[in-house]
GROMACS .gro file of C-alpha atoms in nm:
model
  334
    1MET     CA    1  -3.571  -1.188  -3.726
    2ASP     CA    2  -3.547  -1.483  -3.903
    3LEU     CA    3  -3.209  -1.646  -3.889
    4ASP     CA    4  -3.212  -1.902  -4.183
    5VAL     CA    5  -3.350  -1.633  -4.422
    6PHE     CA    6  -3.052  -1.366  -4.247
    7VAL     CA    7  -2.818  -1.584  -4.310
    8ALA     CA    8  -2.988  -1.700  -4.688
    9ALA     CA    9  -2.916  -1.276  -4.771
   10HIS     CA   10  -2.569  -1.242  -4.641
   11GLN     CA   11  -2.433  -1.595  -4.725
   12ALA     CA   12  -2.257  -1.496  -4.975
   13GLU     CA   13  -2.118  -1.190  -4.867
   14TRP     CA   14  -1.937  -1.352  -4.515
   15ALA     CA   15  -1.832  -1.581  -4.795
   16ARG     CA   16  -1.635  -1.334  -5.045
   17LEU     CA   17  -1.487  -1.164  -4.725
   18GLU     CA   18  -1.393  -1.484  -4.565
   19THR     CA   19  -1.200  -1.497  -4.881
   20LEU     CA   20  -1.064  -1.177  -4.924
   21SER     CA   21  -0.934  -1.156  -4.556
   22ARG     CA   22  -0.712  -1.475  -4.599
   23ARG     CA   23  -0.496  -1.347  -4.926
   24ARG     CA   24  -0.186  -1.152  -4.809
   25ARG     CA   25  -0.255  -0.920  -5.206
   26LEU     CA   26  -0.506  -0.714  -5.292
   27ASP     CA   27  -0.551  -0.500  -5.550
   28GLY     CA   28  -0.722  -0.121  -5.530
   29ALA     CA   29  -1.019  -0.314  -5.655
   30GLU     CA   30  -1.069  -0.577  -5.379
   31ALA     CA   31  -0.883  -0.303  -5.097
   32ASP     CA   32  -1.251  -0.112  -5.124
   33GLU     CA   33  -1.406  -0.464  -5.146
   34LEU     CA   34  -1.293  -0.620  -4.844
   35VAL     CA   35  -1.332  -0.261  -4.620
   36THR     CA   36  -1.693  -0.239  -4.772
   37LEU     CA   37  -1.750  -0.578  -4.703
   38TYR     CA   38  -1.598  -0.582  -4.331
   39GLN     CA   39  -1.822  -0.269  -4.226
   40ARG     CA   40  -2.107  -0.492  -4.386
   41ALA     CA   41  -2.070  -0.800  -4.123
   42THR     CA   42  -1.989  -0.581  -3.819
   43SER     CA   43  -2.366  -0.422  -3.898
   44HIS     CA   44  -2.461  -0.755  -3.938
   45LEU     CA   45  -2.325  -0.878  -3.641
   46ALA     CA   46  -2.486  -0.586  -3.405
   47ARG     CA   47  -2.798  -0.665  -3.552
   48ILE     CA   48  -2.763  -1.058  -3.458
   49GLN     CA   49  -2.631  -0.975  -3.075
   50ALA     CA   50  -2.914  -0.692  -3.067
   51GLY     CA   51  -3.237  -0.901  -3.183
   52ALA     CA   52  -3.170  -1.246  -3.274
   53PRO     CA   53  -2.882  -1.383  -3.007
   54ASP     CA   54  -2.735  -1.690  -3.166
   55PRO     CA   55  -2.461  -1.844  -2.980
   56ALA     CA   56  -2.312  -2.016  -3.338
   57LEU     CA   57  -2.399  -1.784  -3.570
   58GLU     CA   58  -2.253  -1.473  -3.381
   59GLY     CA   59  -1.910  -1.707  -3.290
   60ARG     CA   60  -1.866  -1.706  -3.659
   61LEU     CA   61  -1.934  -1.360  -3.708
   62THR     CA   62  -1.718  -1.222  -3.449
   63THR     CA   63  -1.432  -1.487  -3.593
   64LEU     CA   64  -1.508  -1.336  -3.898
   65VAL     CA   65  -1.505  -0.975  -3.802
   66ALA     CA   66  -1.189  -1.022  -3.651
   67ARG     CA   67  -1.029  -1.162  -3.893
   68ALA     CA   68  -1.141  -0.926  -4.177
   69ARG     CA   69  -1.054  -0.637  -3.879
   70ASN     CA   70  -0.618  -0.776  -3.903
   71ALA     CA   71  -0.712  -0.765  -4.268
   72VAL     CA   72  -0.800  -0.407  -4.345
   73THR     CA   73  -0.555  -0.245  -4.043
   74GLY     CA   74  -0.258  -0.483  -4.009
   75SER     CA   75  -0.206  -0.706  -3.731
   76ARG     CA   76  -0.012  -0.511  -3.440
   77ALA     CA   77   0.254  -0.692  -3.222
   78ALA     CA   78   0.265  -0.534  -2.856
   79GLY     CA   79   0.601  -0.442  -2.809
   80TRP     CA   80   0.831  -0.272  -2.521
   81ARG     CA   81   0.700   0.049  -2.667
   82ASP     CA   82   0.288  -0.051  -2.571
   83VAL     CA   83   0.485  -0.167  -2.223
   84GLY     CA   84   0.710   0.211  -2.195
   85ARG     CA   85   0.333   0.375  -2.321
   86TYR     CA   86   0.160   0.254  -2.054
   87PHE     CA   87   0.357   0.286  -1.799
   88ALA     CA   88   0.428   0.664  -1.899
   89ALA     CA   89   0.060   0.749  -1.972
   90GLY     CA   90  -0.203   0.414  -1.957
   91PHE     CA   91  -0.088   0.343  -1.557
   92PRO     CA   92  -0.100   0.689  -1.395
   93ALA     CA   93  -0.412   0.794  -1.594
   94ALA     CA   94  -0.593   0.468  -1.415
   95LEU     CA   95  -0.479   0.579  -1.108
   96TYR     CA   96  -0.589   0.913  -1.102
   97ARG     CA   97  -0.924   0.763  -1.288
   98SER     CA   98  -0.975   0.519  -0.967
   99ARG     CA   99  -0.889   0.829  -0.718
  100ARG     CA  100  -1.200   0.794  -0.552
  101TRP     CA  101  -1.198   0.476  -0.451
  102TRP     CA  102  -0.876   0.394  -0.340
  103ILE     CA  103  -0.746   0.799  -0.169
  104PRO     CA  104  -1.095   0.714   0.061
  105ILE     CA  105  -0.981   0.336   0.112
  106ALA     CA  106  -0.655   0.396   0.215
  107LEU     CA  107  -0.776   0.734   0.490
  108LEU     CA  108  -1.056   0.484   0.618
  109SER     CA  109  -0.782   0.144   0.680
  110LEU     CA  110  -0.533   0.386   0.828
  111LEU     CA  111  -0.780   0.515   1.089
  112ALA     CA  112  -0.929   0.172   1.129
  113SER     CA  113  -0.634   0.055   1.229
  114ALA     CA  114  -0.562   0.357   1.433
  115LEU     CA  115  -0.837   0.243   1.594
  116ILE     CA  116  -0.751  -0.105   1.698
  117ALA     CA  117  -0.370  -0.009   1.782
  118TRP     CA  118  -0.565   0.180   2.044
  119TRP     CA  119  -0.778  -0.032   2.132
  120VAL     CA  120  -0.493  -0.316   2.164
  121ALA     CA  121  -0.214  -0.081   2.391
  122THR     CA  122  -0.483   0.003   2.620
  123HIS     CA  123  -0.704  -0.300   2.718
  124PRO     CA  124  -0.420  -0.577   2.889
  125GLU     CA  125  -0.751  -0.832   2.798
  126VAL     CA  126  -0.775  -0.773   2.488
  127ARG     CA  127  -0.387  -0.849   2.415
  128ALA     CA  128  -0.416  -1.163   2.657
  129SER     CA  129  -0.737  -1.306   2.419
  130LEU     CA  130  -0.440  -1.273   2.122
  131ALA     CA  131  -0.141  -1.468   2.272
  132THR     CA  132  -0.007  -1.593   2.643
  133PRO     CA  133   0.226  -1.347   2.788
  134GLU     CA  134   0.523  -1.517   2.689
  135GLN     CA  135   0.441  -1.535   2.340
  136LEU     CA  136   0.348  -1.157   2.391
  137ARG     CA  137   0.728  -1.108   2.524
  138GLU     CA  138   0.908  -1.316   2.223
  139MET     CA  139   0.700  -1.101   1.985
  140THR     CA  140   0.782  -0.716   2.127
  141LYS     CA  141   1.116  -0.780   2.292
  142PRO     CA  142   1.447  -0.680   2.173
  143GLY     CA  143   1.486  -0.861   1.839
  144GLY     CA  144   1.196  -1.055   1.919
  145GLU     CA  145   0.925  -1.160   1.620
  146TYR     CA  146   0.897  -0.832   1.477
  147GLN     CA  147   1.238  -0.721   1.435
  148ALA     CA  148   1.365  -1.026   1.392
  149TYR     CA  149   1.110  -1.072   1.084
  150TYR     CA  150   1.312  -0.813   0.845
  151SER     CA  151   1.672  -0.956   0.940
  152ASP     CA  152   1.664  -1.352   0.959
  153ARG     CA  153   1.653  -1.371   0.578
  154PRO     CA  154   1.910  -1.354   0.301
  155ALA     CA  155   1.813  -1.017   0.162
  156SER     CA  156   1.744  -1.127  -0.229
  157SER     CA  157   1.515  -1.452  -0.132
  158PHE     CA  158   1.325  -1.211   0.147
  159ALA     CA  159   1.241  -0.939  -0.145
  160ALA     CA  160   1.175  -1.230  -0.392
  161GLN     CA  161   0.913  -1.373  -0.072
  162VAL     CA  162   0.735  -0.994  -0.036
  163TRP     CA  163   0.708  -0.913  -0.389
  164THR     CA  164   0.511  -1.230  -0.442
  165ASN     CA  165   0.323  -1.208  -0.140
  166ASN     CA  166   0.229  -0.885  -0.176
  167ALA     CA  167   0.218  -0.901  -0.558
  168TRP     CA  168  -0.079  -1.210  -0.485
  169ILE     CA  169  -0.234  -0.964  -0.235
  170ALA     CA  170  -0.315  -0.728  -0.505
  171ALA     CA  171  -0.379  -0.973  -0.783
  172GLN     CA  172  -0.664  -1.075  -0.562
  173CYS     CA  173  -0.827  -0.773  -0.506
  174LEU     CA  174  -0.844  -0.724  -0.835
  175VAL     CA  175  -0.958  -1.066  -0.926
  176PHE     CA  176  -1.255  -1.102  -0.675
  177GLY     CA  177  -1.371  -0.778  -0.747
  178VAL     CA  178  -1.595  -0.909  -1.018
  179PHE     CA  179  -1.796  -1.108  -0.759
  180LEU     CA  180  -1.935  -0.760  -0.629
  181GLY     CA  181  -1.615  -0.665  -0.438
  182LEU     CA  182  -1.731  -0.891  -0.105
  183PRO     CA  183  -1.404  -1.091  -0.116
  184VAL     CA  184  -1.195  -0.739  -0.146
  185LEU     CA  185  -1.334  -0.613   0.102
  186TRP     CA  186  -1.229  -0.910   0.380
  187ILE     CA  187  -0.866  -0.838   0.215
  188LEU     CA  188  -0.893  -0.501   0.312
  189LEU     CA  189  -1.018  -0.614   0.697
  190GLN     CA  190  -0.756  -0.867   0.719
  191ASN     CA  191  -0.437  -0.610   0.612
  192VAL     CA  192  -0.613  -0.337   0.866
  193LEU     CA  193  -0.649  -0.560   1.162
  194ASN     CA  194  -0.261  -0.746   1.084
  195LEU     CA  195  -0.153  -0.321   1.094
  196GLY     CA  196  -0.357  -0.204   1.414
  197VAL     CA  197  -0.243  -0.503   1.590
  198GLY     CA  198   0.109  -0.494   1.495
  199LEU     CA  199   0.135  -0.110   1.663
  200GLY     CA  200  -0.117  -0.178   1.927
  201LEU     CA  201   0.113  -0.483   2.091
  202MET     CA  202   0.466  -0.292   2.000
  203ALA     CA  203   0.315   0.086   2.147
  204SER     CA  204   0.187  -0.154   2.423
  205ALA     CA  205   0.567  -0.300   2.507
  206GLY     CA  206   0.678   0.079   2.485
  207ARG     CA  207   0.841   0.040   2.126
  208LEU     CA  208   0.645   0.140   1.882
  209ASP     CA  209   0.923   0.384   1.760
  210LEU     CA  210   1.138   0.089   1.655
  211PHE     CA  211   0.810  -0.055   1.473
  212LEU     CA  212   0.771   0.258   1.274
  213GLY     CA  213   1.098   0.307   1.187
  214LEU     CA  214   1.084  -0.106   1.032
  215LEU     CA  215   0.734  -0.029   0.872
  216LEU     CA  216   0.781   0.271   0.733
  217PRO     CA  217   1.055   0.282   0.480
  218HIS     CA  218   0.853   0.061   0.293
  219GLY     CA  219   0.510   0.016   0.439
  220LEU     CA  220   0.397   0.388   0.270
  221LEU     CA  221   0.444   0.224  -0.095
  222GLU     CA  222   0.356  -0.135   0.000
  223LEU     CA  223   0.011  -0.047   0.169
  224THR     CA  224  -0.062   0.239  -0.071
  225ALA     CA  225  -0.031  -0.053  -0.350
  226VAL     CA  226  -0.255  -0.262  -0.169
  227PHE     CA  227  -0.509   0.038  -0.085
  228VAL     CA  228  -0.518   0.088  -0.470
  229ALA     CA  229  -0.621  -0.270  -0.603
  230GLY     CA  230  -0.840  -0.278  -0.328
  231GLY     CA  231  -1.018   0.072  -0.450
  232LEU     CA  232  -0.993  -0.084  -0.801
  233GLY     CA  233  -1.152  -0.392  -0.694
  234LEU     CA  234  -1.424  -0.244  -0.562
  235ARG     CA  235  -1.506  -0.012  -0.846
  236LEU     CA  236  -1.523  -0.369  -1.015
  237GLY     CA  237  -1.814  -0.422  -0.829
  238TRP     CA  238  -1.966  -0.148  -0.828
  239THR     CA  239  -1.945  -0.200  -1.211
  240VAL     CA  240  -2.137  -0.504  -1.170
  241ILE     CA  241  -2.429  -0.344  -1.015
  242ASP     CA  242  -2.446  -0.008  -1.179
  243PRO     CA  243  -2.273  -0.012  -1.523
  244GLY     CA  244  -2.387   0.355  -1.617
  245PRO     CA  245  -2.474   0.435  -1.926
  246ARG     CA  246  -2.286   0.154  -2.100
  247THR     CA  247  -2.420  -0.229  -2.098
  248ARG     CA  248  -2.298  -0.476  -1.835
  249ALA     CA  249  -2.100  -0.665  -2.085
  250VAL     CA  250  -1.952  -0.369  -2.230
  251ALA     CA  251  -1.868  -0.149  -1.881
  252LEU     CA  252  -1.711  -0.520  -1.722
  253ALA     CA  253  -1.472  -0.544  -2.039
  254GLU     CA  254  -1.378  -0.153  -2.063
  255GLU     CA  255  -1.324  -0.201  -1.635
  256GLY     CA  256  -1.217  -0.536  -1.669
  257ARG     CA  257  -0.899  -0.447  -1.946
  258ALA     CA  258  -0.816  -0.128  -1.701
  259THR     CA  259  -0.797  -0.347  -1.400
  260MET     CA  260  -0.593  -0.599  -1.507
  261GLY     CA  261  -0.344  -0.432  -1.710
  262MET     CA  262  -0.317  -0.217  -1.316
  263ALA     CA  263  -0.201  -0.589  -1.217
  264MET     CA  264   0.137  -0.527  -1.435
  265GLY     CA  265   0.150  -0.220  -1.276
  266LEU     CA  266   0.149  -0.264  -0.869
  267ALA     CA  267   0.327  -0.507  -0.945
  268ALA     CA  268   0.619  -0.323  -1.035
  269VAL     CA  269   0.539  -0.089  -0.724
  270LEU     CA  270   0.514  -0.381  -0.472
  271PHE     CA  271   0.897  -0.496  -0.696
  272VAL     CA  272   1.001  -0.145  -0.518
  273SER     CA  273   0.828  -0.178  -0.193
  274GLY     CA  274   0.994  -0.532  -0.159
  275ILE     CA  275   1.346  -0.434  -0.233
  276LEU     CA  276   1.302  -0.107   0.030
  277GLU     CA  277   1.208  -0.391   0.273
  278ALA     CA  278   1.454  -0.621   0.192
  279PHE     CA  279   1.764  -0.380   0.176
  280VAL     CA  280   1.640  -0.016   0.365
  281THR     CA  281   1.469  -0.148   0.643
  282PRO     CA  282   1.720  -0.403   0.850
  283SER     CA  283   2.018  -0.186   0.719
  284GLY     CA  284   2.278   0.019   0.917
  285LEU     CA  285   2.117   0.370   0.793
  286PRO     CA  286   1.965   0.600   1.074
  287THR     CA  287   1.627   0.588   1.124
  288TRP     CA  288   1.563   0.908   1.013
  289ALA     CA  289   1.709   0.806   0.640
  290ARG     CA  290   1.582   0.482   0.623
  291ILE     CA  291   1.171   0.678   0.711
  292GLY     CA  292   1.308   0.915   0.459
  293ILE     CA  293   1.346   0.698   0.192
  294GLY     CA  294   1.019   0.555   0.202
  295VAL     CA  295   0.837   0.906   0.230
  296THR     CA  296   1.045   0.996  -0.050
  297ALA     CA  297   0.938   0.617  -0.269
  298GLU     CA  298   0.530   0.766  -0.181
  299THR     CA  299   0.601   1.144  -0.238
  300LEU     CA  300   0.737   1.045  -0.600
  301PHE     CA  301   0.435   0.763  -0.637
  302LEU     CA  302   0.135   1.025  -0.555
  303LEU     CA  303   0.311   1.285  -0.813
  304TYR     CA  304   0.306   1.015  -1.050
  305ALA     CA  305  -0.066   0.876  -0.951
  306LEU     CA  306  -0.242   1.223  -0.894
  307VAL     CA  307  -0.022   1.449  -1.138
  308LEU     CA  308   0.105   1.233  -1.387
  309GLY     CA  309  -0.220   1.063  -1.390
  310ARG     CA  310  -0.423   1.373  -1.412
  311ARG     CA  311  -0.236   1.549  -1.708
  312ALA     CA  312  -0.271   1.198  -1.918
  313ALA     CA  313  -0.617   1.150  -1.836
  314ARG     CA  314  -0.722   1.541  -1.914
  315ALA     CA  315  -0.509   1.390  -2.283
  316GLY     CA  316  -0.760   1.110  -2.294
  317GLU     CA  317  -0.583   0.746  -2.141
  318ARG     CA  318  -0.785   0.583  -1.965
  319GLY     CA  319  -0.606   0.276  -1.874
  320ASP     CA  320  -0.761   0.021  -2.155
  321VAL     CA  321  -0.613  -0.091  -2.448
  322ASP     CA  322  -0.558   0.123  -2.762
  323ALA     CA  323  -0.872   0.183  -2.958
  324ALA     CA  324  -0.727   0.002  -3.220
  325ASP     CA  325  -0.699  -0.292  -3.029
  326ARG     CA  326  -1.057  -0.348  -2.890
  327ALA     CA  327  -1.334  -0.508  -3.057
  328ASP     CA  328  -1.567  -0.307  -3.295
  329LEU     CA  329  -1.882  -0.230  -3.179
  330GLN     CA  330  -2.173  -0.051  -3.388
  331PRO     CA  331  -2.463   0.174  -3.206
  332MET     CA  332  -2.782   0.020  -3.268
  333ALA     CA  333  -3.090   0.172  -3.166
  334ALA     CA  334  -3.307   0.087  -2.918
   0.00000   0.00000   0.00000
């Protein structure tokens, strides 16, 4: 394609489209002309991207098409209705669509943590390599570090700290997924090691029941959110390797938008787990009641993800932005 000839042939159309897209009011003939020129400009942009990529011209046409699209469809500002719709349909659909990633990750992580806990609990030499006997006693004794962790700070500030820390871990899993998922594996490994060592040390001290009573009220939901974030990060990394029938750019755009949107949903889930960790875990409620609250929260989340999510996914939801808010793409013959 000769770009100079192409630009000369269509320059007048683009100028007219820009003029019409800037007008606040159009008569019937001008509105029809705007739609026709917009469709042509979309086709021109697709031809440039497919046949003769030119960053300057592509950027100019992209801006023009976006402005014309707003003029044709009308600009729309996101509002609380969009947030409500996302949590009612988009977020559960995205959870359901990614279940083949985060459910296996959850099962493998829990299995690995259990094996590490058994190894630490049954091998004194392993515990000795982790800390001195005095340090181990300080961590596992009644009122020690593991137990005091949940009650040595005001509940409100502790909830904020827990939420911030866990949201940051989840965000790292989501963002770093684009690097082929390798940093995500490291984050998940660190999570597995911390959980396994804590279980093993408390089991070796004969206080595993206390530790589980402190962990399960909030940990079920918290760990699930981290596993979901890890699964989404790995799925995004796999998209880089195998985009499927889509181009790599289109696949990354679609999966990236859905993944970044999940950050908002997971932040809400982790906010709930932070509240449980700050107000339920250290409370004076009986252990069975505290664990029951944690199990209830986890059950509700799984129903939300797998039942409501399946229904939303079958209705066509993907967790991506609305079709009206996506970039215009026109199919091109190979």
